[in-house]
Amino acid sequence: MTGLHALPPGATVRGRADGFNDYLVGPAARRRLLADRFIETFEAWGYGFMVTPLIEPLDTIAAGVGGAQQSALFRFMDSDGALLALVGERTVSVARVVATQLHDGPFPLRLCYAGSVLRNQAPNAGRRRESLQAGCELVGAGGLAADAECIALAAAALERGGVEHIQVDVGHADFIPGLLDSAGLELAAREEVLAALARRDLVAVESALDGTDAADAERRLLLAFPTLRGGREILDTAAAGLRGERPHRALQELAQLWDLLDAHAITDRVHLDLGAVRDWDYYTGPTFEVFSVDSGFALGSGGRYDALLSRFGTPLPATGFVLHVDRCHDSVVRRAGTQTTPVVLQVSWESDAHEEALELARALRHQGVACACDLVAGGDGDVRVTASGARWSHRGEDAQGSVEAAVAALVAGTS
């Protein structure tokens, strides 16, 4: 190998760890801009931006997430022997802040954040182990209007970020557990059905229901869960013949939520999904996931988690969501195709024109135009600016006037 990329004798190439990505010039800026647009949208809806650490005590995280999520944490030991972990999600950190520093309100609290999270998971099928997330938490509001606001805000942020053709799948964390309760299943059978539902294994669901006393209505719904999707009309279909109060209450809440989402003018993007399987120990009410035609993975997810804050000694209702910035960035890039690197004007100068070149560069940057000034003299005696065909000379036969006039012309050419 020769040239600039040649390696010294005996040198080896050092690769990055699996599941972690480099973002080069251009993509890195677009990714940051996408996160900024999400935060700008959150703040426009009255959510205050906050920052929490990338590291939390392990027992703090353990208070908020289940064993499966705990097993996916990067853990290490502090100098005093305390166990720490890199955060795999930030809702628990927000809950800690509310319980320790914001417990006096005023409620409801509208909080938003953006930051990296890390998960110690096998990087199969291109899964990232480090990702950038942006999210909101609405703490201290127990009504369905809060859930509707979070769903509408997630949709608005994605629209502001240029993520097109989204679909919001809305479900209820208590519907299927309520069905199992209404069916009168024993604990072992209930756990078997839940596990089969989580795997979306219809054969296993049917096998688990065999020999139980589940009524026809509950059995019908549990076996039909993959098809329990659609508009508001599926709520009436699902309610037919149900005996238990819990599943009826979940359906009634979804009906009210649909009407609230209709008031937000987003039901054209909403599908109800009664078979949605989410974390049973975490979510307590309406849940949602956001998809687009450009991604096979959820671009965002959220829901009501009224039990979390009580684990930190501050029992408060709460709902929220997170947007996966990297997946959203992938979706935007797939739709828009390869995008060019942002234009940077180049200022060149001859030895006796250095001050004029620096003056021009300062003036351009003051106007918000990116430019780089040559570090050494060159050219043909003029101060020149070039980028994508734009050119201006301060001296010589092609002079176009003062620095101010040049800045005005160049700004107009790059806008």
PDB file of N, CA, C and O in Angstrom, residues 21 38 81 99 104 189 196-197 199 209 222 246 251 286 294 317 337 371 409:
ATOM      1  N   ASN A  21     -21.184   2.445  15.921  1.00  0.00           N
ATOM      2  CA  ASN A  21     -21.052   3.073  14.607  1.00  0.00           C
ATOM      3  C   ASN A  21     -20.259   4.367  14.654  1.00  0.00           C
ATOM      4  O   ASN A  21     -20.300   5.101  15.656  1.00  0.00           O
ATOM      5  N   PHE A  38     -36.255  17.374  16.894  1.00  0.00           N
ATOM      6  CA  PHE A  38     -37.128  16.719  17.862  1.00  0.00           C
ATOM      7  C   PHE A  38     -37.234  17.556  19.140  1.00  0.00           C
ATOM      8  O   PHE A  38     -38.334  17.803  19.646  1.00  0.00           O
ATOM      9  N   GLY A  81     -16.064   0.516  45.082  1.00  0.00           N
ATOM     10  CA  GLY A  81     -16.683  -0.800  45.074  1.00  0.00           C
ATOM     11  C   GLY A  81     -18.148  -0.804  44.712  1.00  0.00           C
ATOM     12  O   GLY A  81     -18.742  -1.884  44.569  1.00  0.00           O
ATOM     13  N   ALA A  99     -38.190  12.295  41.680  1.00  0.00           N
ATOM     14  CA  ALA A  99     -38.356  11.870  43.076  1.00  0.00           C
ATOM     15  C   ALA A  99     -37.410  12.576  44.025  1.00  0.00           C
ATOM     16  O   ALA A  99     -37.752  12.802  45.190  1.00  0.00           O
ATOM     17  N   ASP A 104     -41.651  18.409  44.532  1.00  0.00           N
ATOM     18  CA  ASP A 104     -42.639  19.424  44.905  1.00  0.00           C
ATOM     19  C   ASP A 104     -43.355  20.033  43.703  1.00  0.00           C
ATOM     20  O   ASP A 104     -44.184  20.932  43.848  1.00  0.00           O
ATOM     21  N   ALA A 189     -51.078 -21.390  33.563  1.00  0.00           N
ATOM     22  CA  ALA A 189     -51.642 -21.267  32.217  1.00  0.00           C
ATOM     23  C   ALA A 189     -51.560 -19.827  31.727  1.00  0.00           C
ATOM     24  O   ALA A 189     -51.291 -19.568  30.544  1.00  0.00           O
ATOM     25  N   ALA A 196     -46.467 -17.151  25.058  1.00  0.00           N
ATOM     26  CA  ALA A 196     -46.779 -17.467  23.661  1.00  0.00           C
ATOM     27  C   ALA A 196     -47.198 -16.221  22.897  1.00  0.00           C
ATOM     28  O   ALA A 196     -46.834 -16.038  21.725  1.00  0.00           O
ATOM     29  N   LEU A 197     -47.946 -15.334  23.558  1.00  0.00           N
ATOM     30  CA  LEU A 197     -48.343 -14.086  22.910  1.00  0.00           C
ATOM     31  C   LEU A 197     -47.127 -13.220  22.604  1.00  0.00           C
ATOM     32  O   LEU A 197     -47.055 -12.589  21.547  1.00  0.00           O
ATOM     33  N   ARG A 199     -44.232 -14.240  21.905  1.00  0.00           N
ATOM     34  CA  ARG A 199     -43.547 -14.827  20.745  1.00  0.00           C
ATOM     35  C   ARG A 199     -44.405 -14.761  19.495  1.00  0.00           C
ATOM     36  O   ARG A 199     -43.949 -15.127  18.416  1.00  0.00           O
ATOM     37  N   LEU A 209     -54.389 -22.845  25.872  1.00  0.00           N
ATOM     38  CA  LEU A 209     -55.794 -22.668  26.244  1.00  0.00           C
ATOM     39  C   LEU A 209     -56.549 -23.995  26.317  1.00  0.00           C
ATOM     40  O   LEU A 209     -57.604 -24.074  26.957  1.00  0.00           O
ATOM     41  N   LEU A 222     -58.205 -14.170  22.187  1.00  0.00           N
ATOM     42  CA  LEU A 222     -56.817 -14.568  22.382  1.00  0.00           C
ATOM     43  C   LEU A 222     -56.263 -15.286  21.156  1.00  0.00           C
ATOM     44  O   LEU A 222     -55.084 -15.131  20.807  1.00  0.00           O
ATOM     45  N   ARG A 246     -62.136  -5.758  33.589  1.00  0.00           N
ATOM     46  CA  ARG A 246     -60.827  -5.233  33.187  1.00  0.00           C
ATOM     47  C   ARG A 246     -60.706  -5.048  31.673  1.00  0.00           C
ATOM     48  O   ARG A 246     -60.330  -3.957  31.215  1.00  0.00           O
ATOM     49  N   LEU A 251     -60.945  -1.322  26.836  1.00  0.00           N
ATOM     50  CA  LEU A 251     -61.573  -0.953  25.558  1.00  0.00           C
ATOM     51  C   LEU A 251     -62.231   0.418  25.642  1.00  0.00           C
ATOM     52  O   LEU A 251     -62.174   1.212  24.693  1.00  0.00           O
ATOM     53  N   PRO A 286     -52.577   2.852  28.231  1.00  0.00           N
ATOM     54  CA  PRO A 286     -52.355   2.954  26.784  1.00  0.00           C
ATOM     55  C   PRO A 286     -50.868   2.920  26.432  1.00  0.00           C
ATOM     56  O   PRO A 286     -50.032   3.490  27.143  1.00  0.00           O
ATOM     57  N   ASP A 294     -40.430   2.876   5.667  1.00  0.00           N
ATOM     58  CA  ASP A 294     -39.003   2.780   5.378  1.00  0.00           C
ATOM     59  C   ASP A 294     -38.234   1.984   6.421  1.00  0.00           C
ATOM     60  O   ASP A 294     -37.023   1.824   6.296  1.00  0.00           O
ATOM     61  N   PRO A 317     -48.770   9.465  38.706  1.00  0.00           N
ATOM     62  CA  PRO A 317     -49.042   8.919  37.366  1.00  0.00           C
ATOM     63  C   PRO A 317     -48.079   9.538  36.362  1.00  0.00           C
ATOM     64  O   PRO A 317     -47.599  10.665  36.549  1.00  0.00           O
ATOM     65  N   GLY A 337     -32.392   9.453  -0.286  1.00  0.00           N
ATOM     66  CA  GLY A 337     -31.237   9.030  -1.064  1.00  0.00           C
ATOM     67  C   GLY A 337     -29.965   9.667  -0.530  1.00  0.00           C
ATOM     68  O   GLY A 337     -29.960  10.334   0.512  1.00  0.00           O
ATOM     69  N   CYS A 371     -17.461  28.727   6.485  1.00  0.00           N
ATOM     70  CA  CYS A 371     -16.326  28.951   5.599  1.00  0.00           C
ATOM     71  C   CYS A 371     -15.039  28.591   6.317  1.00  0.00           C
ATOM     72  O   CYS A 371     -14.943  28.659   7.544  1.00  0.00           O
ATOM     73  N   ALA A 409     -23.405  38.915  -1.617  1.00  0.00           N
ATOM     74  CA  ALA A 409     -23.512  38.074  -2.803  1.00  0.00           C
ATOM     75  C   ALA A 409     -23.335  36.612  -2.463  1.00  0.00           C
ATOM     76  O   ALA A 409     -24.072  35.741  -2.953  1.00  0.00           O
TER      77      ALA A 409
END
